[in-house]
Amino acid sequence: MKYELQNGWKKSIDKDAVFSYAEKYKSFLNEAKTEREAVCECVRLAKENGFKNIEDVEVAGKTVLVRCDFNVPLKDGQITDDTRLVAALPTLKKLINDGGKVILCSHLGKVKEGPNEKESLAPVAKRLSEKLGKEVVFVADYN
């Protein structure tokens, strides 16, 4: 696994390092008064070790791939709870406002036998367009 350091160099980390952060998060969560405190401590630790966050990255003129958790509940093709979409908006708006071209990827449901229309992200693209006030193009490419 690789991540980019602030100076542009790539640094490799192994699975043990990732699990180490997960274990530290668990211990922070046990010691912290709130989950927010634990998350803040993990962010501090990650920054100390050279990890970047969205505030540290220049995206102007770049294409940014964002993996989103848009596994929203649907009923008859309509989104019944858009909490996950709303949670992603600050990140998406920042990337767009900073001049980045944003490509979103996600999934819906647990596809067992190939794609089907009941698990299409088209309603998500439509709702995101409404929320962002910009066209979000849905690409139905199942390859």
mmCIF file of N, CA and C in Angstrom:
data_model
loop_
_atom_site.group_PDB
_atom_site.id
_atom_site.type_symbol
_atom_site.label_atom_id
_atom_site.label_comp_id
_atom_site.label_asym_id
_atom_site.label_seq_id
_atom_site.Cartn_x
_atom_site.Cartn_y
_atom_site.Cartn_z
ATOM 1 N N MET A 1 0.847 -1.162 0.000
ATOM 2 C CA MET A 1 0.000 0.000 0.000
ATOM 3 C C MET A 1 0.896 1.229 0.000
ATOM 4 N N LYS A 2 0.506 2.246 -0.766
ATOM 5 C CA LYS A 2 1.319 3.455 -0.837
ATOM 6 C C LYS A 2 0.457 4.656 -0.471
ATOM 7 N N TYR A 3 1.082 5.665 0.071
ATOM 8 C CA TYR A 3 0.430 6.948 0.261
ATOM 9 C C TYR A 3 1.425 8.026 -0.083
ATOM 10 N N GLU A 4 0.914 9.217 -0.372
ATOM 11 C CA GLU A 4 1.802 10.281 -0.811
ATOM 12 C C GLU A 4 2.171 11.173 0.365
ATOM 13 N N LEU A 5 3.437 11.418 0.509
ATOM 14 C CA LEU A 5 3.922 12.324 1.539
ATOM 15 C C LEU A 5 3.811 13.755 1.047
ATOM 16 N N GLN A 6 3.891 14.703 1.958
ATOM 17 C CA GLN A 6 3.722 16.097 1.595
ATOM 18 C C GLN A 6 4.745 16.570 0.579
ATOM 19 N N ASN A 7 5.912 15.992 0.549
ATOM 20 C CA ASN A 7 6.932 16.421 -0.404
ATOM 21 C C ASN A 7 6.782 15.738 -1.762
ATOM 22 N N GLY A 8 5.707 14.984 -1.948
ATOM 23 C CA GLY A 8 5.454 14.349 -3.232
ATOM 24 C C GLY A 8 6.034 12.954 -3.374
ATOM 25 N N TRP A 9 6.876 12.530 -2.459
ATOM 26 C CA TRP A 9 7.454 11.192 -2.524
ATOM 27 C C TRP A 9 6.406 10.176 -2.106
ATOM 28 N N LYS A 10 6.501 9.006 -2.681
ATOM 29 C CA LYS A 10 5.626 7.908 -2.274
ATOM 30 C C LYS A 10 6.322 7.125 -1.169
ATOM 31 N N LYS A 11 5.534 6.709 -0.198
ATOM 32 C CA LYS A 11 6.090 5.905 0.882
ATOM 33 C C LYS A 11 5.232 4.655 1.031
ATOM 34 N N SER A 12 5.865 3.519 1.135
ATOM 35 C CA SER A 12 5.125 2.276 1.306
ATOM 36 C C SER A 12 4.868 2.021 2.781
ATOM 37 N N ILE A 13 3.689 1.488 3.046
ATOM 38 C CA ILE A 13 3.398 1.022 4.400
ATOM 39 C C ILE A 13 2.829 -0.383 4.262
ATOM 40 N N ASP A 14 3.051 -1.189 5.261
ATOM 41 C CA ASP A 14 2.542 -2.542 5.178
ATOM 42 C C ASP A 14 1.242 -2.675 5.960
ATOM 43 N N LYS A 15 0.618 -3.823 5.819
ATOM 44 C CA LYS A 15 -0.657 -4.065 6.484
ATOM 45 C C LYS A 15 -0.532 -3.924 7.990
ATOM 46 N N ASP A 16 0.608 -4.337 8.536
ATOM 47 C CA ASP A 16 0.800 -4.233 9.985
ATOM 48 C C ASP A 16 0.695 -2.781 10.450
ATOM 49 N N ALA A 17 1.231 -1.859 9.635
ATOM 50 C CA ALA A 17 1.156 -0.443 9.999
ATOM 51 C C ALA A 17 -0.293 0.017 9.996
ATOM 52 N N VAL A 18 -1.063 -0.422 9.001
ATOM 53 C CA VAL A 18 -2.477 -0.037 8.937
ATOM 54 C C VAL A 18 -3.218 -0.597 10.139
ATOM 55 N N PHE A 19 -2.980 -1.864 10.454
ATOM 56 C CA PHE A 19 -3.639 -2.459 11.610
ATOM 57 C C PHE A 19 -3.200 -1.778 12.901
ATOM 58 N N SER A 20 -1.960 -1.330 12.942
ATOM 59 C CA SER A 20 -1.462 -0.611 14.099
ATOM 60 C C SER A 20 -2.287 0.652 14.337
ATOM 61 N N TYR A 21 -2.593 1.388 13.246
ATOM 62 C CA TYR A 21 -3.433 2.581 13.384
ATOM 63 C C TYR A 21 -4.830 2.212 13.868
ATOM 64 N N ALA A 22 -5.354 1.103 13.358
ATOM 65 C CA ALA A 22 -6.681 0.659 13.786
ATOM 66 C C ALA A 22 -6.669 0.329 15.279
ATOM 67 N N GLU A 23 -5.619 -0.341 15.729
ATOM 68 C CA GLU A 23 -5.510 -0.671 17.152
ATOM 69 C C GLU A 23 -5.370 0.599 18.002
ATOM 70 N N LYS A 24 -4.577 1.562 17.508
ATOM 71 C CA LYS A 24 -4.427 2.823 18.245
ATOM 72 C C LYS A 24 -5.766 3.548 18.330
ATOM 73 N N TYR A 25 -6.534 3.501 17.220
ATOM 74 C CA TYR A 25 -7.847 4.142 17.233
ATOM 75 C C TYR A 25 -8.735 3.512 18.308
ATOM 76 N N LYS A 26 -8.705 2.184 18.381
ATOM 77 C CA LYS A 26 -9.506 1.502 19.403
ATOM 78 C C LYS A 26 -9.097 1.949 20.802
ATOM 79 N N SER A 27 -7.779 2.051 21.036
ATOM 80 C CA SER A 27 -7.335 2.462 22.373
ATOM 81 C C SER A 27 -7.690 3.926 22.624
ATOM 82 N N PHE A 28 -7.580 4.780 21.587
ATOM 83 C CA PHE A 28 -7.988 6.180 21.750
ATOM 84 C C PHE A 28 -9.474 6.254 22.077
ATOM 85 N N LEU A 29 -10.251 5.394 21.421
ATOM 86 C CA LEU A 29 -11.691 5.396 21.640
ATOM 87 C C LEU A 29 -12.017 4.995 23.077
ATOM 88 N N ASN A 30 -11.263 4.041 23.605
ATOM 89 C CA ASN A 30 -11.487 3.615 24.987
ATOM 90 C C ASN A 30 -11.106 4.710 25.986
ATOM 91 N N GLU A 31 -10.046 5.476 25.676
ATOM 92 C CA GLU A 31 -9.557 6.508 26.590
ATOM 93 C C GLU A 31 -10.275 7.841 26.440
ATOM 94 N N ALA A 32 -10.810 8.106 25.253
ATOM 95 C CA ALA A 32 -11.408 9.414 24.974
ATOM 96 C C ALA A 32 -12.793 9.538 25.602
ATOM 97 N N LYS A 33 -13.173 10.783 25.840
ATOM 98 C CA LYS A 33 -14.516 11.046 26.370
ATOM 99 C C LYS A 33 -15.557 10.903 25.267
ATOM 100 N N THR A 34 -15.163 11.218 24.035
ATOM 101 C CA THR A 34 -16.080 11.135 22.902
ATOM 102 C C THR A 34 -15.377 10.479 21.723
ATOM 103 N N GLU A 35 -16.167 10.007 20.769
ATOM 104 C CA GLU A 35 -15.589 9.438 19.556
ATOM 105 C C GLU A 35 -14.857 10.524 18.776
ATOM 106 N N ARG A 36 -15.370 11.743 18.830
ATOM 107 C CA ARG A 36 -14.715 12.861 18.128
ATOM 108 C C ARG A 36 -13.283 13.046 18.636
ATOM 109 N N GLU A 37 -13.079 12.966 19.936
ATOM 110 C CA GLU A 37 -11.728 13.065 20.510
ATOM 111 C C GLU A 37 -10.820 11.981 19.944
ATOM 112 N N ALA A 38 -11.344 10.758 19.852
ATOM 113 C CA ALA A 38 -10.549 9.638 19.333
ATOM 114 C C ALA A 38 -10.182 9.872 17.874
ATOM 115 N N VAL A 39 -11.137 10.349 17.081
ATOM 116 C CA VAL A 39 -10.874 10.626 15.674
ATOM 117 C C VAL A 39 -9.829 11.731 15.548
ATOM 118 N N CYS A 40 -9.967 12.795 16.339
ATOM 119 C CA CYS A 40 -8.996 13.895 16.299
ATOM 120 C C CYS A 40 -7.592 13.409 16.651
ATOM 121 N N GLU A 41 -7.489 12.526 17.611
ATOM 122 C CA GLU A 41 -6.185 11.990 18.001
ATOM 123 C C GLU A 41 -5.587 11.141 16.871
ATOM 124 N N CYS A 42 -6.409 10.362 16.201
ATOM 125 C CA CYS A 42 -5.931 9.574 15.060
ATOM 126 C C CYS A 42 -5.469 10.478 13.924
ATOM 127 N N VAL A 43 -6.207 11.545 13.664
ATOM 128 C CA VAL A 43 -5.824 12.484 12.613
ATOM 129 C C VAL A 43 -4.491 13.133 12.965
ATOM 130 N N ARG A 44 -4.328 13.522 14.224
ATOM 131 C CA ARG A 44 -3.075 14.133 14.668
ATOM 132 C C ARG A 44 -1.917 13.158 14.452
ATOM 133 N N LEU A 45 -2.114 11.917 14.849
ATOM 134 C CA LEU A 45 -1.083 10.900 14.711
ATOM 135 C C LEU A 45 -0.750 10.657 13.230
ATOM 136 N N ALA A 46 -1.762 10.597 12.392
ATOM 137 C CA ALA A 46 -1.535 10.382 10.962
ATOM 138 C C ALA A 46 -0.758 11.549 10.354
ATOM 139 N N LYS A 47 -1.098 12.773 10.729
ATOM 140 C CA LYS A 47 -0.387 13.940 10.199
ATOM 141 C C LYS A 47 1.065 13.943 10.650
ATOM 142 N N GLU A 48 1.305 13.552 11.881
ATOM 143 C CA GLU A 48 2.679 13.456 12.386
ATOM 144 C C GLU A 48 3.504 12.486 11.544
ATOM 145 N N ASN A 49 2.835 11.479 10.983
ATOM 146 C CA ASN A 49 3.519 10.461 10.202
ATOM 147 C C ASN A 49 3.454 10.717 8.701
ATOM 148 N N GLY A 50 3.097 11.934 8.316
ATOM 149 C CA GLY A 50 3.165 12.313 6.914
ATOM 150 C C GLY A 50 1.935 12.069 6.068
ATOM 151 N N PHE A 51 0.860 11.575 6.654
ATOM 152 C CA PHE A 51 -0.359 11.375 5.885
ATOM 153 C C PHE A 51 -0.972 12.724 5.553
ATOM 154 N N LYS A 52 -1.564 12.833 4.360
ATOM 155 C CA LYS A 52 -2.231 14.067 3.952
ATOM 156 C C LYS A 52 -3.725 13.936 4.191
ATOM 157 N N ASN A 53 -4.360 15.089 4.394
ATOM 158 C CA ASN A 53 -5.814 15.115 4.361
ATOM 159 C C ASN A 53 -6.234 16.067 3.257
ATOM 160 N N ILE A 54 -7.490 16.264 3.086
ATOM 161 C CA ILE A 54 -7.989 17.056 1.969
ATOM 162 C C ILE A 54 -7.483 18.505 2.005
ATOM 163 N N GLU A 55 -7.196 19.012 3.181
ATOM 164 C CA GLU A 55 -6.699 20.389 3.298
ATOM 165 C C GLU A 55 -5.266 20.530 2.789
ATOM 166 N N ASP A 56 -4.540 19.442 2.723
ATOM 167 C CA ASP A 56 -3.123 19.463 2.352
ATOM 168 C C ASP A 56 -2.862 19.250 0.859
ATOM 169 N N VAL A 57 -3.897 18.996 0.087
ATOM 170 C CA VAL A 57 -3.708 18.599 -1.296
ATOM 171 C C VAL A 57 -4.189 19.686 -2.252
ATOM 172 N N GLU A 58 -3.352 20.012 -3.241
ATOM 173 C CA GLU A 58 -3.732 20.951 -4.301
ATOM 174 C C GLU A 58 -4.414 20.160 -5.410
ATOM 175 N N VAL A 59 -5.677 20.468 -5.704
ATOM 176 C CA VAL A 59 -6.398 19.703 -6.714
ATOM 177 C C VAL A 59 -6.699 20.512 -7.976
ATOM 178 N N ALA A 60 -6.374 21.785 -7.973
ATOM 179 C CA ALA A 60 -6.669 22.627 -9.134
ATOM 180 C C ALA A 60 -6.089 22.015 -10.405
ATOM 181 N N GLY A 61 -6.958 21.819 -11.404
ATOM 182 C CA GLY A 61 -6.519 21.268 -12.675
ATOM 183 C C GLY A 61 -6.273 19.775 -12.663
ATOM 184 N N LYS A 62 -6.566 19.110 -11.548
ATOM 185 C CA LYS A 62 -6.338 17.668 -11.456
ATOM 186 C C LYS A 62 -7.660 16.923 -11.421
ATOM 187 N N THR A 63 -7.606 15.659 -11.792
ATOM 188 C CA THR A 63 -8.759 14.779 -11.680
ATOM 189 C C THR A 63 -8.614 13.998 -10.384
ATOM 190 N N VAL A 64 -9.674 13.999 -9.575
ATOM 191 C CA VAL A 64 -9.631 13.374 -8.259
ATOM 192 C C VAL A 64 -10.660 12.245 -8.205
ATOM 193 N N LEU A 65 -10.194 11.041 -7.911
ATOM 194 C CA LEU A 65 -11.087 9.902 -7.739
ATOM 195 C C LEU A 65 -11.450 9.802 -6.262
ATOM 196 N N VAL A 66 -12.759 9.820 -5.988
ATOM 197 C CA VAL A 66 -13.238 9.763 -4.601
ATOM 198 C C VAL A 66 -14.112 8.528 -4.434
ATOM 199 N N ARG A 67 -13.720 7.670 -3.532
ATOM 200 C CA ARG A 67 -14.520 6.484 -3.189
ATOM 201 C C ARG A 67 -15.506 6.909 -2.121
ATOM 202 N N CYS A 68 -16.795 6.796 -2.422
ATOM 203 C CA CYS A 68 -17.841 7.253 -1.508
ATOM 204 C C CYS A 68 -18.684 6.084 -1.016
ATOM 205 N N ASP A 69 -19.243 6.250 0.154
ATOM 206 C CA ASP A 69 -20.177 5.267 0.692
ATOM 207 C C ASP A 69 -21.586 5.769 0.376
ATOM 208 N N PHE A 70 -22.044 5.486 -0.836
ATOM 209 C CA PHE A 70 -23.380 5.909 -1.267
ATOM 210 C C PHE A 70 -24.346 4.729 -1.276
ATOM 211 N N ASN A 71 -24.142 3.782 -0.393
ATOM 212 C CA ASN A 71 -25.015 2.629 -0.279
ATOM 213 C C ASN A 71 -26.268 3.051 0.487
ATOM 214 N N VAL A 72 -27.124 3.832 -0.185
ATOM 215 C CA VAL A 72 -28.305 4.434 0.437
ATOM 216 C C VAL A 72 -29.525 3.536 0.267
ATOM 217 N N PRO A 73 -30.479 3.653 1.176
ATOM 218 C CA PRO A 73 -31.695 2.849 1.029
ATOM 219 C C PRO A 73 -32.588 3.408 -0.086
ATOM 220 N N LEU A 74 -33.105 2.505 -0.903
ATOM 221 C CA LEU A 74 -34.013 2.882 -1.992
ATOM 222 C C LEU A 74 -35.341 2.143 -1.836
ATOM 223 N N LYS A 75 -36.407 2.825 -2.232
ATOM 224 C CA LYS A 75 -37.717 2.176 -2.296
ATOM 225 C C LYS A 75 -38.360 2.624 -3.599
ATOM 226 N N ASP A 76 -38.655 1.692 -4.456
ATOM 227 C CA ASP A 76 -39.220 1.979 -5.771
ATOM 228 C C ASP A 76 -38.374 2.983 -6.547
ATOM 229 N N GLY A 77 -37.060 2.833 -6.457
ATOM 230 C CA GLY A 77 -36.148 3.688 -7.198
ATOM 231 C C GLY A 77 -35.928 5.073 -6.612
ATOM 232 N N GLN A 78 -36.488 5.334 -5.432
ATOM 233 C CA GLN A 78 -36.348 6.629 -4.772
ATOM 234 C C GLN A 78 -35.513 6.478 -3.495
ATOM 235 N N ILE A 79 -34.644 7.429 -3.255
ATOM 236 C CA ILE A 79 -33.821 7.412 -2.047
ATOM 237 C C ILE A 79 -34.695 7.757 -0.845
ATOM 238 N N THR A 80 -34.664 6.913 0.171
ATOM 239 C CA THR A 80 -35.479 7.164 1.366
ATOM 240 C C THR A 80 -34.698 7.845 2.486
ATOM 241 N N ASP A 81 -33.375 7.803 2.414
ATOM 242 C CA ASP A 81 -32.540 8.473 3.418
ATOM 243 C C ASP A 81 -31.234 8.893 2.745
ATOM 244 N N ASP A 82 -31.015 10.211 2.615
ATOM 245 C CA ASP A 82 -29.822 10.696 1.915
ATOM 246 C C ASP A 82 -28.721 11.163 2.857
ATOM 247 N N THR A 83 -28.714 10.661 4.079
ATOM 248 C CA THR A 83 -27.712 11.048 5.074
ATOM 249 C C THR A 83 -26.285 10.849 4.555
ATOM 250 N N ARG A 84 -26.028 9.745 3.906
ATOM 251 C CA ARG A 84 -24.674 9.470 3.410
ATOM 252 C C ARG A 84 -24.272 10.439 2.300
ATOM 253 N N LEU A 85 -25.236 10.849 1.498
ATOM 254 C CA LEU A 85 -24.951 11.826 0.442
ATOM 255 C C LEU A 85 -24.622 13.184 1.062
ATOM 256 N N VAL A 86 -25.427 13.582 2.017
ATOM 257 C CA VAL A 86 -25.226 14.872 2.682
ATOM 258 C C VAL A 86 -23.874 14.894 3.390
ATOM 259 N N ALA A 87 -23.471 13.774 3.971
ATOM 260 C CA ALA A 87 -22.184 13.701 4.670
ATOM 261 C C ALA A 87 -21.011 13.899 3.720
ATOM 262 N N ALA A 88 -21.157 13.516 2.465
ATOM 263 C CA ALA A 88 -20.073 13.648 1.487
ATOM 264 C C ALA A 88 -19.999 15.048 0.875
ATOM 265 N N LEU A 89 -21.046 15.832 0.990
ATOM 266 C CA LEU A 89 -21.109 17.135 0.319
ATOM 267 C C LEU A 89 -19.956 18.080 0.652
ATOM 268 N N PRO A 90 -19.568 18.252 1.922
ATOM 269 C CA PRO A 90 -18.456 19.178 2.195
ATOM 270 C C PRO A 90 -17.172 18.807 1.454
ATOM 271 N N THR A 91 -16.854 17.537 1.403
ATOM 272 C CA THR A 91 -15.651 17.084 0.695
ATOM 273 C C THR A 91 -15.781 17.351 -0.798
ATOM 274 N N LEU A 92 -16.914 16.984 -1.371
ATOM 275 C CA LEU A 92 -17.119 17.174 -2.801
ATOM 276 C C LEU A 92 -17.093 18.650 -3.176
ATOM 277 N N LYS A 93 -17.772 19.473 -2.373
ATOM 278 C CA LYS A 93 -17.792 20.921 -2.644
ATOM 279 C C LYS A 93 -16.390 21.510 -2.568
ATOM 280 N N LYS A 94 -15.606 21.085 -1.590
ATOM 281 C CA LYS A 94 -14.245 21.605 -1.460
ATOM 282 C C LYS A 94 -13.425 21.255 -2.689
ATOM 283 N N LEU A 95 -13.492 20.010 -3.116
ATOM 284 C CA LEU A 95 -12.725 19.589 -4.282
ATOM 285 C C LEU A 95 -13.144 20.359 -5.539
ATOM 286 N N ILE A 96 -14.438 20.531 -5.711
ATOM 287 C CA ILE A 96 -14.957 21.265 -6.871
ATOM 288 C C ILE A 96 -14.542 22.735 -6.795
ATOM 289 N N ASN A 97 -14.751 23.347 -5.628
ATOM 290 C CA ASN A 97 -14.414 24.771 -5.461
ATOM 291 C C ASN A 97 -12.918 25.042 -5.598
ATOM 292 N N ASP A 98 -12.093 24.038 -5.290
ATOM 293 C CA ASP A 98 -10.641 24.185 -5.424
ATOM 294 C C ASP A 98 -10.153 23.890 -6.838
ATOM 295 N N GLY A 99 -11.095 23.629 -7.763
ATOM 296 C CA GLY A 99 -10.722 23.455 -9.165
ATOM 297 C C GLY A 99 -10.448 22.037 -9.599
ATOM 298 N N GLY A 100 -10.830 21.072 -8.788
ATOM 299 C CA GLY A 100 -10.618 19.683 -9.165
ATOM 300 C C GLY A 100 -11.766 19.143 -9.997
ATOM 301 N N LYS A 101 -11.459 18.205 -10.877
ATOM 302 C CA LYS A 101 -12.478 17.465 -11.616
ATOM 303 C C LYS A 101 -12.706 16.190 -10.815
ATOM 304 N N VAL A 102 -13.919 16.009 -10.336
ATOM 305 C CA VAL A 102 -14.195 14.932 -9.386
ATOM 306 C C VAL A 102 -14.879 13.756 -10.071
ATOM 307 N N ILE A 103 -14.324 12.580 -9.855
ATOM 308 C CA ILE A 103 -14.941 11.331 -10.299
ATOM 309 C C ILE A 103 -15.298 10.558 -9.041
ATOM 310 N N LEU A 104 -16.559 10.185 -8.935
ATOM 311 C CA LEU A 104 -17.041 9.457 -7.762
ATOM 312 C C LEU A 104 -17.218 7.988 -8.112
ATOM 313 N N CYS A 105 -16.885 7.123 -7.176
ATOM 314 C CA CYS A 105 -17.186 5.706 -7.363
ATOM 315 C C CYS A 105 -17.799 5.180 -6.077
ATOM 316 N N SER A 106 -18.731 4.268 -6.248
ATOM 317 C CA SER A 106 -19.416 3.683 -5.106
ATOM 318 C C SER A 106 -20.086 2.394 -5.576
ATOM 319 N N HIS A 107 -20.879 1.823 -4.712
ATOM 320 C CA HIS A 107 -21.689 0.664 -5.071
ATOM 321 C C HIS A 107 -22.993 0.766 -4.304
ATOM 322 N N LEU A 108 -23.943 -0.011 -4.725
ATOM 323 C CA LEU A 108 -25.232 -0.031 -4.051
ATOM 324 C C LEU A 108 -25.628 -1.480 -3.858
ATOM 325 N N GLY A 109 -25.865 -1.859 -2.637
ATOM 326 C CA GLY A 109 -26.257 -3.226 -2.358
ATOM 327 C C GLY A 109 -25.102 -4.201 -2.491
ATOM 328 N N LYS A 110 -25.456 -5.468 -2.495
ATOM 329 C CA LYS A 110 -24.466 -6.537 -2.650
ATOM 330 C C LYS A 110 -24.797 -7.286 -3.931
ATOM 331 N N VAL A 111 -24.126 -6.905 -4.992
ATOM 332 C CA VAL A 111 -24.392 -7.512 -6.292
ATOM 333 C C VAL A 111 -23.912 -8.957 -6.272
ATOM 334 N N LYS A 112 -24.844 -9.871 -6.511
ATOM 335 C CA LYS A 112 -24.499 -11.289 -6.442
ATOM 336 C C LYS A 112 -24.408 -11.922 -7.819
ATOM 337 N N GLU A 113 -25.269 -11.504 -8.729
ATOM 338 C CA GLU A 113 -25.286 -12.118 -10.053
ATOM 339 C C GLU A 113 -25.228 -11.047 -11.136
ATOM 340 N N GLY A 114 -24.275 -10.153 -11.027
ATOM 341 C CA GLY A 114 -24.126 -9.106 -12.032
ATOM 342 C C GLY A 114 -25.022 -7.919 -11.746
ATOM 343 N N PRO A 115 -24.873 -6.873 -12.544
ATOM 344 C CA PRO A 115 -25.626 -5.647 -12.306
ATOM 345 C C PRO A 115 -27.120 -5.819 -12.561
ATOM 346 N N ASN A 116 -27.898 -5.056 -11.818
ATOM 347 C CA ASN A 116 -29.337 -5.008 -12.066
ATOM 348 C C ASN A 116 -29.840 -3.592 -11.770
ATOM 349 N N GLU A 117 -30.930 -3.231 -12.378
ATOM 350 C CA GLU A 117 -31.444 -1.862 -12.285
ATOM 351 C C GLU A 117 -31.875 -1.478 -10.864
ATOM 352 N N LYS A 118 -32.256 -2.451 -10.052
ATOM 353 C CA LYS A 118 -32.681 -2.146 -8.682
ATOM 354 C C LYS A 118 -31.522 -1.636 -7.834
ATOM 355 N N GLU A 119 -30.283 -1.930 -8.247
ATOM 356 C CA GLU A 119 -29.106 -1.494 -7.504
ATOM 357 C C GLU A 119 -28.301 -0.454 -8.288
ATOM 358 N N SER A 120 -28.979 0.303 -9.137
ATOM 359 C CA SER A 120 -28.333 1.348 -9.927
ATOM 360 C C SER A 120 -28.093 2.586 -9.060
ATOM 361 N N LEU A 121 -26.973 3.247 -9.309
ATOM 362 C CA LEU A 121 -26.649 4.495 -8.607
ATOM 363 C C LEU A 121 -27.224 5.727 -9.318
ATOM 364 N N ALA A 122 -28.032 5.524 -10.349
ATOM 365 C CA ALA A 122 -28.627 6.650 -11.075
ATOM 366 C C ALA A 122 -29.421 7.584 -10.149
ATOM 367 N N PRO A 123 -30.235 7.061 -9.211
ATOM 368 C CA PRO A 123 -30.940 7.970 -8.303
ATOM 369 C C PRO A 123 -29.979 8.785 -7.414
ATOM 370 N N VAL A 124 -28.832 8.205 -7.103
ATOM 371 C CA VAL A 124 -27.822 8.905 -6.301
ATOM 372 C C VAL A 124 -27.255 10.071 -7.099
ATOM 373 N N ALA A 125 -26.938 9.839 -8.370
ATOM 374 C CA ALA A 125 -26.417 10.910 -9.222
ATOM 375 C C ALA A 125 -27.439 12.040 -9.336
ATOM 376 N N LYS A 126 -28.692 11.687 -9.491
ATOM 377 C CA LYS A 126 -29.752 12.698 -9.599
ATOM 378 C C LYS A 126 -29.839 13.534 -8.317
ATOM 379 N N ARG A 127 -29.837 12.865 -7.154
ATOM 380 C CA ARG A 127 -29.948 13.586 -5.879
ATOM 381 C C ARG A 127 -28.710 14.444 -5.623
ATOM 382 N N LEU A 128 -27.535 13.924 -5.957
ATOM 383 C CA LEU A 128 -26.309 14.717 -5.804
ATOM 384 C C LEU A 128 -26.346 15.965 -6.682
ATOM 385 N N SER A 129 -26.882 15.824 -7.902
ATOM 386 C CA SER A 129 -27.029 16.984 -8.786
ATOM 387 C C SER A 129 -27.877 18.057 -8.115
ATOM 388 N N GLU A 130 -28.961 17.632 -7.501
ATOM 389 C CA GLU A 130 -29.848 18.569 -6.801
ATOM 390 C C GLU A 130 -29.118 19.236 -5.636
ATOM 391 N N LYS A 131 -28.416 18.444 -4.857
ATOM 392 C CA LYS A 131 -27.741 18.955 -3.664
ATOM 393 C C LYS A 131 -26.570 19.876 -4.007
ATOM 394 N N LEU A 132 -25.832 19.546 -5.068
ATOM 395 C CA LEU A 132 -24.655 20.328 -5.445
ATOM 396 C C LEU A 132 -24.998 21.516 -6.340
ATOM 397 N N GLY A 133 -26.170 21.463 -6.967
ATOM 398 C CA GLY A 133 -26.533 22.517 -7.913
ATOM 399 C C GLY A 133 -25.706 22.440 -9.181
ATOM 400 N N LYS A 134 -25.173 21.265 -9.468
ATOM 401 C CA LYS A 134 -24.361 21.007 -10.667
ATOM 402 C C LYS A 134 -24.750 19.649 -11.209
ATOM 403 N N GLU A 135 -24.584 19.493 -12.512
ATOM 404 C CA GLU A 135 -24.890 18.209 -13.110
ATOM 405 C C GLU A 135 -23.883 17.151 -12.656
ATOM 406 N N VAL A 136 -24.404 16.037 -12.214
ATOM 407 C CA VAL A 136 -23.589 14.871 -11.899
ATOM 408 C C VAL A 136 -23.944 13.820 -12.937
ATOM 409 N N VAL A 137 -23.004 13.491 -13.771
ATOM 410 C CA VAL A 137 -23.243 12.545 -14.854
ATOM 411 C C VAL A 137 -23.101 11.118 -14.324
ATOM 412 N N PHE A 138 -24.119 10.321 -14.548
ATOM 413 C CA PHE A 138 -24.065 8.916 -14.153
ATOM 414 C C PHE A 138 -23.553 8.094 -15.327
ATOM 415 N N VAL A 139 -22.544 7.292 -15.084
ATOM 416 C CA VAL A 139 -21.990 6.426 -16.114
ATOM 417 C C VAL A 139 -22.294 4.983 -15.727
ATOM 418 N N ALA A 140 -23.125 4.346 -16.514
ATOM 419 C CA ALA A 140 -23.511 2.957 -16.239
ATOM 420 C C ALA A 140 -22.520 2.028 -16.923
ATOM 421 N N ASP A 141 -21.345 1.914 -16.353
ATOM 422 C CA ASP A 141 -20.304 1.054 -16.901
ATOM 423 C C ASP A 141 -20.045 -0.038 -15.883
ATOM 424 N N TYR A 142 -20.471 -1.226 -16.198
ATOM 425 C CA TYR A 142 -20.356 -2.313 -15.236
ATOM 426 C C TYR A 142 -19.111 -3.159 -15.454
ATOM 427 N N ASN A 143 -18.191 -2.685 -16.253
ATOM 428 C CA ASN A 143 -16.988 -3.464 -16.521
ATOM 429 C C ASN A 143 -15.888 -3.085 -15.573
#
